[in-house]
Amino acid sequence: MNASSPQVDPFDLVIFGGTGDLAMRKLLPALLHRYADGQIQAGSRVIGVAREGLDDEGYRAQVREALAGSHARLEEFLGLVHYRPLDARKDEGWKEFAELIAAEPGHVRVFYLSTSPELFEDICNRLGSHGLNQGQSRVVLEKPIGRDLESANRINDAVGRVFAESQTFRIDHYLGKETVQNLLALRFGNALFEPLWNAGHIDHVQITVAETLGVGRRGAYYDRAGALRDMVQNHMLQLLCMVAMEPPASLSPDAVRDEKLKVLHALKPIDGHNAAQLTVRGQYRAGVAEGQKVPGYLEELDGKHSDTETFVALKAEIANWRWAGVPFYLRTGKRLAERVSEIVVAFKPVPHSIFDAAGPLAQNRLVLRLQPDEGVKLWLTIKHPGPGGLRLRHVPLDMSFAEAFGVQQPDAYERLLLDVVRGNPTLFMRRDEVEAAWRWADPILDAWAASSEPPRPYAAGSWGPSAAVALIERDGRTWNEDSD
Ligand code: NAP
């Protein structure tokens, strides 16, 4: 067993939507890795649930195929895996399912809702009416939690009628990423950064989540959401909060979440009055992505008309003492030039340069890369080594250390699933955070809906509409382009 990964007591984890894409691609591989690392004990049960009429062996065959080649201990892990066919909307089979769960009364019970949110209410009601919310039970909610404040409230009310807030884990897998944890360590484990972490020394912050993929077969889902709902309201605002929050008094769940909530409350509103100046939305057209000709968004929707944005760039501001006047530029989109997620904290230039011949000095930047190649780099100005005068170079100091520690970066779900089992909600969203995020996002969506301007077209494989470049260049700044 890895000394840094303490074993947890045997538990039951039920995956509603156990045959789905998320379960097969993320949840089950994450559990396999934690098992192989010795953190999950034999005696634990992973129970897949969906409507498909499978038995344990049939489900194991599906899991075996999906996880083939991922770990030598796969067969052992499959011994923990079970299946129950259930329809969230029908009573049939629930009594037997309740008996299966009741067979291990001492186990922590995790009900992971990896289905469409439309089923959350039915699933929770049935869990409640069959007496399954007993002992140490927790429920995990996958995104999206609603499409606006009202629908989010409906979902949270429905879940809240059965599970207490303390039992409810709203997952945002970005918070489980190694780099995001490292941001906490860097900010609050070093004396160096925090004195500079404010409007006096930081020029601006950029958060980019760029994908090269299009919507593919998820077009129907995506078209009802769009980039703001799918990425900004949840993942990007959570990252913004981690950068901008005040030092919490401790790492206790509520101490951290209270500080994040204050940031969300301090975001300046963007609405019909200023959305045209502060936001850019785009939609991809056909183009060349990763060397291949790819269709446009509307073609992927079979030619259906749609004003759904597949790209958004915006300038946010946090109205408090620490951040007044510091822009937070956010951009995200599909079919962009590169797959990259990163946070760039750009420091103010030196007040006066003594290196006349060197021209303007580059800004110090702290770049936190979430994917690919999770890591942290601090860009510094140094002297080029050797004779020949004082020539300056801007070079990155690599602060990731993953290689030095010889550690493989775990997937975010590995960390988060085990946090649920241990009952630690620090890295999960509390209900009031979700509400505050929607309260900020809804007026932007309303402003776009009321506008007669459609999303701006951009070629697949580009960095989005030129207006997104103009958004930041108007302020005399540029999007970060250092990819090394
Ligand atoms: P999916 O591939 O469509 O899987 C849906 C699962 O739900 C299937 O196992 C399906 O199996 C089951 N299901 C559907 N109706 C059911 C019912 N009435 N009763 C019981 N089970 C039912 O979806 P997914 O991609 O895994 O996504 C699941 C959720 O996670 C969605 O809300 C999605 O937005 C969210 N999410 C997904 C990803 C991702 O990478 N895939 C990432 C973040 C969030 P049967 O049809 O056999 O019942």
Coordinates of C-alpha atoms and ligand atoms in Angstrom, one line a residue:
M1 CA 0.0 0.0 0.0
N2 CA 1.1 3.5 -0.7
A3 CA 2.0 5.2 2.6
S4 CA 0.3 8.4 1.4
S5 CA -3.0 6.6 0.6
P6 CA -4.5 5.3 3.9
Q7 CA -6.9 2.3 3.6
V8 CA -10.6 3.0 4.1
D9 CA -13.0 0.6 5.8
P10 CA -15.1 -1.6 3.5
F11 CA -17.9 0.4 1.9
D12 CA -20.7 0.1 -0.7
L13 CA -20.7 2.4 -3.7
V14 CA -23.7 2.3 -5.9
I15 CA -23.3 3.9 -9.3
F16 CA -26.7 4.8 -10.8
G17 CA -25.9 4.9 -14.5
G18 CA -23.4 2.2 -14.0
T19 CA -23.4 1.2 -17.7
G20 CA -22.9 4.8 -18.9
D21 CA -19.9 6.6 -20.4
L22 CA -18.9 8.4 -17.2
A23 CA -19.0 5.2 -15.1
M24 CA -17.0 3.2 -17.6
R25 CA -14.5 5.9 -18.6
K26 CA -13.9 7.6 -15.2
L27 CA -15.5 6.1 -12.1
L28 CA -14.7 2.4 -12.5
P29 CA -11.1 3.1 -13.6
A30 CA -10.6 5.4 -10.7
L31 CA -11.9 2.7 -8.3
L32 CA -9.7 0.1 -9.9
H33 CA -6.6 2.3 -9.3
R34 CA -7.5 3.0 -5.7
Y35 CA -8.1 -0.8 -5.2
A36 CA -4.8 -1.7 -6.9
D37 CA -3.0 0.9 -4.7
G38 CA -4.4 -0.9 -1.6
Q39 CA -6.7 1.9 -0.5
I40 CA -9.9 -0.1 -1.1
Q41 CA -10.3 -3.3 0.8
A42 CA -11.8 -6.6 -0.3
G43 CA -15.3 -6.7 1.2
S44 CA -16.2 -3.4 -0.4
R45 CA -18.9 -3.5 -3.0
V46 CA -19.2 -1.5 -6.2
I47 CA -22.8 -1.9 -7.5
G48 CA -23.7 -0.8 -11.0
V49 CA -27.3 0.1 -11.5
A50 CA -29.1 0.8 -14.8
R51 CA -32.2 -0.4 -16.7
E52 CA -30.3 -2.9 -18.9
G53 CA -31.2 -6.5 -17.9
L54 CA -27.7 -7.8 -16.8
D55 CA -26.5 -10.0 -14.0
D56 CA -23.3 -9.6 -12.1
E57 CA -21.3 -11.6 -14.7
G58 CA -22.8 -9.7 -17.7
Y59 CA -21.9 -6.4 -16.0
R60 CA -18.4 -7.6 -15.1
A61 CA -17.9 -8.5 -18.8
Q62 CA -18.8 -5.0 -19.8
V63 CA -16.5 -3.5 -17.2
R64 CA -13.7 -5.9 -18.2
E65 CA -14.0 -4.8 -21.8
A66 CA -14.1 -1.1 -20.9
L67 CA -11.1 -1.3 -18.5
A68 CA -9.1 -3.9 -20.5
G69 CA -5.3 -3.5 -20.2
S70 CA -5.6 -0.7 -17.6
H71 CA -4.3 -2.7 -14.6
A72 CA -2.9 -6.2 -13.8
R73 CA -5.3 -6.4 -10.8
L74 CA -8.4 -5.9 -12.9
E75 CA -9.7 -9.5 -12.4
E76 CA -9.3 -9.2 -8.6
F77 CA -11.1 -5.8 -8.6
L78 CA -14.0 -7.3 -10.6
G79 CA -14.7 -9.5 -7.6
L80 CA -16.0 -6.4 -5.9
V81 CA -18.3 -5.4 -8.8
H82 CA -22.0 -6.3 -8.8
Y83 CA -25.0 -5.2 -10.8
R84 CA -28.7 -4.6 -10.3
P85 CA -31.1 -3.8 -13.1
L86 CA -33.4 -1.0 -11.9
D87 CA -35.4 1.7 -13.5
A88 CA -35.3 5.0 -11.5
R89 CA -38.9 5.6 -12.5
K90 CA -40.4 2.2 -11.6
D91 CA -40.8 0.4 -8.3
E92 CA -39.9 -3.0 -9.7
G93 CA -36.7 -4.5 -8.2
W94 CA -36.1 -1.8 -5.5
K95 CA -37.2 -4.1 -2.6
E96 CA -34.5 -6.6 -3.6
F97 CA -32.0 -3.9 -4.1
A98 CA -32.8 -2.5 -0.6
E99 CA -32.2 -6.1 0.8
L100 CA -28.8 -6.3 -1.0
I101 CA -27.7 -3.0 0.5
A102 CA -29.1 -3.9 4.0
A103 CA -26.9 -7.0 3.9
E104 CA -24.0 -4.8 5.0
P105 CA -25.4 -2.5 7.7
G106 CA -22.0 -1.4 8.9
H107 CA -20.8 -0.2 5.5
V108 CA -20.6 3.5 4.5
R109 CA -23.1 3.8 1.6
V110 CA -22.4 6.0 -1.3
F111 CA -25.1 6.6 -3.9
Y112 CA -23.4 8.1 -7.0
L113 CA -26.0 9.6 -9.3
S114 CA -24.3 9.3 -12.7
T115 CA -27.5 9.8 -14.7
S116 CA -29.3 12.6 -16.2
P117 CA -30.3 15.1 -13.4
E118 CA -34.0 14.6 -14.4
L119 CA -33.7 11.2 -12.6
F120 CA -32.2 12.6 -9.4
E121 CA -35.6 13.2 -7.7
D122 CA -37.0 9.8 -8.5
I123 CA -33.8 8.0 -7.4
C124 CA -33.6 10.0 -4.1
N125 CA -37.3 9.4 -3.4
R126 CA -36.9 5.7 -3.9
L127 CA -33.8 5.6 -1.8
G128 CA -35.7 7.3 0.9
S129 CA -38.9 5.3 0.7
H130 CA -36.9 2.0 0.8
G131 CA -35.2 3.1 4.0
L132 CA -31.7 3.3 2.3
N133 CA -30.7 6.6 3.8
Q134 CA -29.4 5.0 6.9
G135 CA -26.2 4.9 8.9
Q136 CA -23.5 6.6 7.1
S137 CA -25.1 7.4 3.7
R138 CA -24.0 9.9 1.2
V139 CA -25.3 11.0 -2.2
V140 CA -23.0 12.3 -5.1
L141 CA -24.5 14.6 -7.7
E142 CA -22.9 14.9 -11.1
K143 CA -23.1 18.1 -13.1
P144 CA -25.1 19.7 -14.5
I145 CA -27.0 20.8 -11.5
G146 CA -29.7 22.6 -13.4
R147 CA -29.6 25.0 -16.3
D148 CA -30.4 28.1 -14.3
L149 CA -31.0 29.1 -10.6
E150 CA -34.6 27.9 -10.7
S151 CA -33.9 24.5 -12.1
A152 CA -30.9 24.1 -9.8
N153 CA -33.1 24.9 -6.8
R154 CA -35.7 22.3 -7.9
I155 CA -33.0 19.6 -8.1
N156 CA -31.4 20.6 -4.7
D157 CA -34.8 20.8 -3.0
A158 CA -35.7 17.3 -4.3
V159 CA -32.4 15.8 -3.1
G160 CA -32.6 17.8 0.1
R161 CA -36.0 16.2 1.0
V162 CA -34.2 12.9 1.4
F163 CA -30.5 13.7 2.2
A164 CA -29.2 16.4 4.5
E165 CA -26.8 19.0 3.0
S166 CA -23.9 17.3 5.0
Q167 CA -24.6 14.1 3.1
T168 CA -24.7 15.7 -0.3
F169 CA -21.6 15.8 -2.4
R170 CA -21.8 17.9 -5.6
I171 CA -18.9 16.9 -7.6
D172 CA -16.7 19.3 -9.7
H173 CA -13.9 17.1 -10.9
Y174 CA -11.7 20.2 -11.6
L175 CA -11.3 20.6 -7.8
G176 CA -9.8 17.1 -7.5
K177 CA -7.0 17.9 -10.0
E178 CA -3.5 17.7 -8.6
T179 CA -2.7 21.3 -9.8
V180 CA -5.7 22.7 -8.0
Q181 CA -4.5 21.1 -4.7
N182 CA -1.1 22.4 -5.5
L183 CA -2.6 25.9 -5.8
L184 CA -3.7 25.6 -2.2
A185 CA -0.3 24.3 -1.1
L186 CA 1.5 27.1 -3.0
R187 CA -0.7 29.9 -1.7
F188 CA -1.1 28.8 1.9
G189 CA 2.0 26.7 2.5
N190 CA 4.5 29.4 1.5
A191 CA 5.2 32.8 2.9
L192 CA 6.3 34.0 -0.6
F193 CA 3.1 34.4 -2.6
E194 CA 0.4 35.6 -0.3
P195 CA 1.9 39.1 0.3
L196 CA 1.9 39.6 -3.5
W197 CA -1.5 38.0 -4.0
N198 CA -3.6 41.1 -4.5
A199 CA -4.4 44.1 -6.7
G200 CA -1.2 45.8 -5.6
H201 CA 1.0 43.2 -7.3
I202 CA -1.1 41.1 -9.7
D203 CA -1.9 42.7 -13.0
H204 CA -4.5 40.2 -14.2
V205 CA -5.6 36.5 -14.1
Q206 CA -6.4 34.3 -17.1
I207 CA -8.3 31.0 -16.9
T208 CA -8.5 29.0 -20.1
V209 CA -10.2 25.7 -20.7
A210 CA -9.7 24.8 -24.4
E211 CA -10.8 21.6 -26.0
T212 CA -9.9 20.4 -29.5
L213 CA -12.9 18.1 -29.7
G214 CA -16.3 19.1 -31.1
V215 CA -19.6 18.1 -29.5
G216 CA -19.7 14.8 -31.5
R217 CA -22.5 12.6 -30.3
R218 CA -23.3 14.7 -27.3
G219 CA -24.8 17.4 -29.5
A220 CA -28.3 17.0 -28.2
Y221 CA -27.2 17.5 -24.6
Y222 CA -24.7 20.2 -25.4
D223 CA -27.2 22.2 -27.5
R224 CA -29.4 22.6 -24.4
A225 CA -26.4 23.8 -22.3
G226 CA -23.7 25.7 -24.2
A227 CA -20.2 26.7 -23.0
L228 CA -21.3 29.1 -20.2
R229 CA -23.5 26.5 -18.5
D230 CA -21.2 23.6 -19.3
M231 CA -17.9 25.1 -18.2
V232 CA -18.0 28.6 -16.8
Q233 CA -20.8 28.4 -14.2
N234 CA -19.2 25.4 -12.6
H235 CA -15.6 24.5 -13.4
M236 CA -14.2 27.9 -14.3
L237 CA -15.9 29.8 -11.4
Q238 CA -14.6 27.1 -9.0
L239 CA -11.1 27.7 -10.3
L240 CA -11.5 31.5 -10.0
C241 CA -12.6 31.0 -6.4
M242 CA -9.6 28.9 -5.6
V243 CA -7.3 31.7 -7.0
A244 CA -9.2 34.6 -5.4
M245 CA -10.4 33.4 -2.0
E246 CA -9.1 34.7 1.2
P247 CA -7.0 32.3 3.3
P248 CA -9.4 30.0 5.1
A249 CA -8.9 29.6 8.8
S250 CA -8.4 25.9 8.2
L251 CA -8.9 23.2 5.6
S252 CA -12.2 22.3 7.2
P253 CA -14.9 21.9 4.6
D254 CA -17.0 24.9 5.6
A255 CA -14.0 27.2 6.2
V256 CA -12.9 26.7 2.5
R257 CA -16.4 26.8 1.1
D258 CA -17.3 29.9 3.1
E259 CA -14.3 31.7 1.5
K260 CA -15.2 30.6 -2.0
L261 CA -18.8 31.7 -1.5
K262 CA -17.6 35.2 -0.6
V263 CA -15.8 35.4 -3.9
L264 CA -18.9 34.4 -5.8
H265 CA -20.9 37.0 -4.0
A266 CA -18.3 39.7 -4.8
L267 CA -18.3 39.0 -8.6
K268 CA -19.5 42.2 -10.3
P269 CA -22.7 41.5 -12.2
I270 CA -22.7 41.2 -16.0
D271 CA -26.1 41.8 -17.5
G272 CA -27.9 43.5 -20.3
H273 CA -26.0 46.8 -19.6
N274 CA -22.5 45.5 -20.0
A275 CA -22.6 41.9 -21.5
A276 CA -21.8 43.2 -25.0
Q277 CA -18.6 44.8 -23.7
L278 CA -17.5 42.1 -21.2
T279 CA -18.5 38.9 -23.0
V280 CA -17.9 37.2 -26.4
R281 CA -19.7 34.1 -27.5
G282 CA -18.8 32.1 -30.5
Q283 CA -19.8 29.0 -32.4
Y284 CA -17.4 26.9 -34.5
R285 CA -17.7 26.4 -38.2
A286 CA -16.0 23.7 -40.3
G287 CA -12.2 23.9 -40.3
V288 CA -9.0 21.9 -39.7
A289 CA -8.5 20.6 -36.2
E290 CA -5.4 18.5 -35.3
G291 CA -4.6 18.1 -39.0
Q292 CA -8.1 16.8 -39.9
K293 CA -11.0 18.5 -41.7
V294 CA -13.9 18.7 -39.3
P295 CA -17.5 19.8 -39.7
G296 CA -19.0 22.8 -38.1
Y297 CA -21.3 22.8 -35.0
L298 CA -24.5 23.2 -37.0
E299 CA -23.5 20.3 -39.3
E300 CA -23.0 18.2 -36.3
L301 CA -26.5 19.0 -35.2
D302 CA -27.7 17.8 -38.7
G303 CA -28.2 21.3 -40.0
K304 CA -30.5 22.4 -37.2
H305 CA -30.5 26.1 -36.4
S306 CA -28.9 26.9 -33.1
D307 CA -27.6 30.0 -31.2
T308 CA -25.9 27.9 -28.6
E309 CA -22.4 29.1 -27.9
T310 CA -19.5 26.6 -28.2
F311 CA -17.1 29.3 -27.1
V312 CA -17.1 32.1 -24.5
A313 CA -14.6 34.6 -23.4
L314 CA -15.4 37.1 -20.7
K315 CA -13.9 39.6 -18.4
A316 CA -14.9 39.2 -14.8
E317 CA -14.1 41.4 -11.8
I318 CA -14.2 40.8 -8.1
A319 CA -15.4 43.8 -6.2
N320 CA -13.5 43.5 -2.9
W321 CA -10.4 45.1 -1.3
R322 CA -8.0 42.4 -2.5
W323 CA -9.0 42.3 -6.1
A324 CA -10.6 45.7 -7.1
G325 CA -9.5 46.6 -10.6
V326 CA -7.8 43.2 -11.4
P327 CA -9.5 41.6 -14.4
F328 CA -10.1 37.9 -14.5
Y329 CA -10.2 36.8 -18.2
L330 CA -12.0 33.5 -18.7
R331 CA -12.2 31.7 -22.0
T332 CA -13.4 28.2 -22.9
G333 CA -14.5 26.5 -26.1
K334 CA -14.7 23.5 -28.2
R335 CA -12.7 22.8 -31.4
L336 CA -10.0 25.2 -30.4
A337 CA -6.4 25.1 -31.6
E338 CA -5.0 23.2 -28.6
R339 CA -6.3 21.1 -25.7
V340 CA -5.2 23.0 -22.6
S341 CA -6.6 24.0 -19.3
E342 CA -4.6 26.5 -17.3
I343 CA -4.6 29.4 -14.8
V344 CA -2.2 32.2 -15.4
V345 CA -1.5 34.7 -12.7
A346 CA 0.3 37.6 -14.3
F347 CA 2.2 39.9 -11.9
K348 CA 2.7 43.6 -12.5
P349 CA 5.9 44.7 -14.3
V350 CA 8.8 46.1 -12.2
P351 CA 8.1 49.8 -11.5
H352 CA 11.4 50.9 -13.2
S353 CA 13.8 48.9 -15.4
I354 CA 17.5 49.5 -15.0
F355 CA 18.2 47.3 -18.0
D356 CA 17.9 50.1 -20.7
A357 CA 19.0 48.0 -23.6
A358 CA 16.8 45.0 -22.7
G359 CA 13.5 46.8 -23.7
P360 CA 10.4 46.2 -21.6
L361 CA 10.8 43.3 -19.2
A362 CA 8.4 40.4 -19.4
Q363 CA 5.9 40.0 -16.5
N364 CA 6.4 37.3 -13.9
R365 CA 3.7 34.8 -14.4
L366 CA 2.6 31.8 -12.4
V367 CA 1.1 29.2 -14.8
L368 CA -0.9 26.4 -13.3
R369 CA -1.5 23.8 -16.0
L370 CA -4.4 21.5 -15.3
Q371 CA -4.2 19.5 -18.5
P372 CA -2.3 18.1 -20.4
D373 CA 0.9 17.7 -18.3
E374 CA -0.4 18.9 -15.0
G375 CA 2.2 21.2 -13.4
V376 CA 3.1 24.6 -12.1
K377 CA 5.6 27.0 -13.6
L378 CA 6.8 30.3 -12.4
W379 CA 8.2 32.5 -15.2
L380 CA 11.2 34.6 -14.1
T381 CA 13.7 37.0 -15.7
I382 CA 17.3 35.9 -15.3
K383 CA 20.6 36.6 -16.8
H384 CA 21.6 34.5 -19.8
P385 CA 24.6 32.5 -18.5
G386 CA 28.1 33.2 -19.8
P387 CA 30.1 36.1 -21.0
G388 CA 28.9 38.7 -23.4
G389 CA 27.2 41.3 -21.3
L390 CA 24.0 41.2 -19.3
R391 CA 21.5 39.6 -21.6
L392 CA 18.2 38.8 -20.0
R393 CA 16.1 35.7 -20.5
H394 CA 12.5 34.9 -19.4
V395 CA 12.5 31.3 -18.3
P396 CA 10.1 29.0 -16.4
L397 CA 11.0 27.6 -13.0
D398 CA 9.3 24.2 -12.9
M399 CA 7.6 23.8 -9.6
S400 CA 5.6 20.6 -10.3
F401 CA 8.1 18.2 -8.7
A402 CA 5.9 15.2 -9.8
E403 CA 8.9 13.7 -11.6
A404 CA 11.2 14.4 -8.7
F405 CA 8.8 12.6 -6.3
G406 CA 8.4 9.8 -8.9
V407 CA 4.6 10.0 -8.5
Q408 CA 2.1 9.3 -11.1
Q409 CA -0.6 12.0 -11.2
P410 CA -3.9 10.3 -10.1
D411 CA -7.1 11.1 -11.9
A412 CA -9.2 13.7 -10.1
Y413 CA -12.0 11.1 -9.6
E414 CA -9.7 8.9 -7.6
R415 CA -9.2 11.6 -5.0
L416 CA -12.8 12.7 -5.0
L417 CA -14.4 9.3 -4.8
L418 CA -12.3 8.4 -1.7
D419 CA -13.1 11.8 -0.2
V420 CA -16.8 10.9 -0.4
V421 CA -16.2 7.5 1.3
R422 CA -14.3 9.3 4.0
G423 CA -17.0 11.9 4.3
N424 CA -14.8 14.9 3.5
P425 CA -16.7 17.4 1.5
T426 CA -14.0 20.1 1.3
L427 CA -13.6 19.7 -2.5
F428 CA -17.3 19.5 -3.2
M429 CA -19.7 22.3 -3.9
R430 CA -22.1 23.4 -1.2
R431 CA -25.6 24.3 -2.3
D432 CA -25.2 28.0 -1.6
E433 CA -22.1 28.0 -3.9
V434 CA -24.1 26.5 -6.8
E435 CA -26.8 29.0 -6.2
A436 CA -24.4 32.0 -6.1
A437 CA -22.8 30.8 -9.3
W438 CA -26.1 30.6 -11.1
R439 CA -27.2 34.0 -9.7
W440 CA -24.1 35.5 -11.5
A441 CA -24.5 33.4 -14.7
D442 CA -28.2 33.8 -15.2
P443 CA -28.1 37.5 -16.2
I444 CA -25.4 36.8 -18.8
L445 CA -27.6 34.1 -20.3
D446 CA -30.6 36.5 -20.2
A447 CA -28.6 39.2 -21.9
W448 CA -27.5 36.9 -24.7
A449 CA -31.1 35.6 -25.1
A450 CA -32.4 39.2 -25.4
S451 CA -29.6 40.2 -27.9
S452 CA -30.3 40.1 -31.6
E453 CA -26.6 39.2 -32.3
P454 CA -26.0 35.5 -32.8
P455 CA -22.8 33.9 -31.5
R456 CA -19.7 34.9 -33.6
P457 CA -18.5 32.2 -36.0
Y458 CA -15.0 30.9 -35.7
A459 CA -13.1 28.3 -37.7
A460 CA -12.5 24.9 -36.0
G461 CA -8.9 24.7 -35.0
S462 CA -8.5 28.4 -34.3
W463 CA -8.5 30.2 -30.9
G464 CA -12.1 31.4 -31.2
P465 CA -13.6 34.5 -32.7
S466 CA -11.3 37.5 -33.2
A467 CA -13.5 39.5 -30.8
A468 CA -12.1 37.3 -28.0
V469 CA -8.6 38.5 -28.8
A470 CA -9.9 42.1 -29.0
L471 CA -11.6 41.7 -25.5
I472 CA -8.2 41.3 -23.8
E473 CA -6.1 43.4 -26.2
R474 CA -8.4 46.4 -25.6
D475 CA -6.9 46.4 -22.1
G476 CA -3.3 46.2 -23.5
R477 CA -2.9 42.5 -22.6
T478 CA -2.7 39.2 -24.5
W479 CA -3.8 35.6 -24.0
N480 CA -1.0 33.4 -22.7
E481 CA 0.7 31.5 -25.5
D482 CA 3.7 29.9 -23.9
S483 CA 3.1 26.2 -24.2
D484 CA 6.4 25.0 -22.9
Ligands
NAP1 P1 -24.8 8.0 -20.5 O1 -23.6 7.4 -21.1 O2 -26.0 8.4 -21.3 O3 -25.3 7.0 -19.3 C1 -26.5 7.2 -18.7 C2 -26.7 6.0 -17.7 O4 -27.9 6.2 -17.0 C3 -26.7 4.7 -18.4 O5 -26.1 3.7 -17.5 C4 -28.2 4.4 -18.5 O6 -28.4 3.0 -18.6 C5 -28.7 5.0 -17.1 N1 -30.1 5.3 -17.1 C6 -30.8 6.0 -18.0 N2 -32.1 6.1 -17.7 C7 -32.2 5.4 -16.5 C8 -33.3 5.1 -15.6 N3 -34.6 5.5 -15.9 N4 -33.1 4.3 -14.5 C9 -31.8 3.9 -14.3 N5 -30.8 4.1 -15.0 C10 -31.0 4.9 -16.1 O7 -24.4 9.3 -19.7 P2 -23.0 9.7 -19.0 O8 -22.2 10.3 -20.1 O9 -22.4 8.5 -18.3 O10 -23.3 10.9 -18.0 C11 -24.1 10.6 -16.8 C12 -24.3 12.0 -16.1 O11 -23.0 12.5 -15.8 C13 -25.0 13.0 -17.0 O12 -25.8 13.9 -16.2 C14 -23.8 13.8 -17.6 O13 -24.2 15.1 -17.9 C15 -22.9 13.8 -16.4 N6 -21.4 14.0 -16.8 C16 -20.9 13.1 -17.8 C17 -19.6 13.3 -18.1 C18 -18.9 12.4 -19.1 O14 -17.7 12.5 -19.3 N7 -19.6 11.4 -19.7 C19 -18.8 14.3 -17.5 C20 -19.4 15.1 -16.5 C21 -20.7 14.9 -16.2 P3 -29.8 2.4 -19.2 O15 -30.2 3.2 -20.4 O16 -29.5 0.9 -19.5 O17 -30.8 2.5 -18.1

